[in-house]
Short mmCIF file of C-alpha atoms in Angstrom, two decimals:
data_model
loop_
_atom_site.label_atom_id
_atom_site.label_comp_id
_atom_site.label_asym_id
_atom_site.label_seq_id
_atom_site.Cartn_x
_atom_site.Cartn_y
_atom_site.Cartn_z
CA UNK B 1117 -14.57 -7.11 -3.81
CA UNK B 1118 -16.80 -4.87 -1.59
CA UNK B 1119 -13.75 -5.15 1.41
CA UNK B 1120 -11.64 -4.48 -1.97
CA UNK B 1121 -13.68 -1.62 -2.16
CA UNK B 1122 -13.95 0.06 1.06
CA UNK B 1123 -10.01 0.09 1.68
CA UNK B 1124 -10.12 1.97 -1.59
CA UNK B 1125 -12.70 4.78 -0.14
CA UNK B 1126 -10.95 4.53 3.48
CA UNK B 1127 -7.44 4.67 2.02
CA UNK B 1128 -7.50 6.49 -1.24
CA UNK B 1129 -8.16 5.01 -5.19
CA UNK B 1130 -5.79 2.74 -5.71
CA UNK B 1131 -4.39 1.25 -2.12
CA UNK B 1132 -5.39 -1.81 -2.29
CA UNK B 1133 -4.91 -3.85 -6.01
CA UNK B 1134 -5.48 -7.14 -6.89
CA UNK B 1135 -1.57 -8.48 -7.61
CA UNK B 1136 -2.04 -9.36 -10.88
CA UNK B 1137 -3.06 -6.00 -12.55
CA UNK B 1138 0.09 -3.65 -10.58
CA UNK B 1139 1.90 -4.32 -13.44
CA UNK B 1140 4.67 -1.90 -12.43
CA UNK B 1141 7.74 -4.10 -12.34
CA UNK B 1142 8.45 -7.47 -14.26
CA UNK B 1143 9.63 -9.97 -11.83
CA UNK B 1144 12.88 -11.23 -11.51
CA UNK B 1145 14.44 -14.69 -10.08
CA UNK B 1146 17.12 -13.67 -7.13
CA UNK B 1147 19.83 -15.89 -7.66
CA UNK B 1148 20.73 -16.21 -3.65
CA UNK B 1149 17.16 -17.40 -3.02
CA UNK B 1150 17.19 -20.20 -6.02
CA UNK B 1151 17.70 -23.94 -4.49
CA UNK B 1152 21.43 -24.98 -4.72
CA UNK B 1153 21.68 -27.55 -8.05
CA UNK B 1154 22.70 -30.46 -6.03
CA UNK B 1155 20.13 -31.11 -4.86
CA UNK B 1156 18.55 -32.33 -7.91
CA UNK B 1157 21.49 -33.63 -9.61
CA UNK B 1158 23.37 -36.32 -8.27
CA UNK B 1159 26.70 -35.82 -10.27
CA UNK B 1160 27.43 -32.33 -8.06
CA UNK B 1161 26.36 -33.98 -4.61
CA UNK B 1162 28.76 -33.67 -2.10
CA UNK B 1163 30.76 -37.07 -0.90
CA UNK B 1164 32.50 -36.33 3.27
CA UNK B 1165 35.47 -38.53 3.26
CA UNK B 1166 36.76 -40.19 6.45
#
Protein backbone atom coordinates (compact mmCIF):
# COMPACT_ATOMS: atom_id res chain seq x y z
CA UNK A 1 0.00 0.00 0.00
CA UNK A 2 2.93 2.32 0.62
CA UNK A 3 4.04 1.95 -3.01
CA UNK A 4 0.46 2.58 -4.20
CA UNK A 5 0.19 5.69 -2.02
CA UNK A 6 3.58 6.99 -3.17
CA UNK A 7 2.64 6.51 -6.84
CA UNK A 8 -0.66 8.31 -6.35
CA UNK A 9 1.09 11.21 -4.61
CA UNK A 10 3.61 11.47 -7.44
CA UNK A 11 1.27 11.02 -10.43
CA UNK A 12 -2.04 12.25 -9.01
CA UNK A 13 -4.93 10.79 -7.09
CA UNK A 14 -6.46 7.75 -8.79
CA UNK A 15 -3.59 7.25 -11.25
CA UNK A 16 -2.89 3.84 -9.71
CA UNK A 17 -5.78 1.75 -8.39
CA UNK A 18 -6.35 -1.84 -7.36
CA UNK A 19 -7.72 -3.65 -10.42
CA UNK A 20 -10.81 -5.08 -8.76
CA UNK A 21 -11.97 -1.67 -7.59
CA UNK A 22 -12.10 0.27 -10.87
CA UNK A 23 -15.74 -0.60 -11.66
CA UNK A 24 -15.62 1.27 -14.96
CA UNK A 25 -16.47 -1.47 -17.42
CA UNK A 26 -17.76 -5.00 -17.27
CA UNK A 27 -15.45 -7.75 -18.42
CA UNK A 28 -16.53 -9.51 -21.59
CA UNK A 29 -14.93 -12.44 -23.33
CA UNK A 30 -13.63 -11.90 -26.85
CA UNK A 31 -14.77 -14.76 -29.07
CA UNK A 32 -11.60 -14.72 -31.18
CA UNK A 33 -9.48 -15.45 -28.08
CA UNK A 34 -11.41 -18.57 -27.11
CA UNK A 35 -9.86 -21.98 -27.43
CA UNK A 36 -11.36 -23.87 -30.38
CA UNK A 37 -13.96 -26.39 -29.24
CA UNK A 38 -12.31 -29.24 -31.11
CA UNK A 39 -9.62 -29.34 -28.42
CA UNK A 40 -12.20 -30.50 -25.90
CA UNK A 41 -14.85 -32.18 -28.06
CA UNK A 42 -13.69 -35.47 -29.52
CA UNK A 43 -16.55 -35.55 -32.05
CA UNK A 44 -15.15 -32.32 -33.61
CA UNK A 45 -11.50 -33.38 -33.94
CA UNK A 46 -10.34 -32.83 -37.54
CA UNK A 47 -9.55 -36.04 -39.43
CA UNK A 48 -6.74 -36.15 -41.99
CA UNK A 49 -7.34 -38.45 -44.96
CA UNK A 50 -4.72 -39.67 -47.39
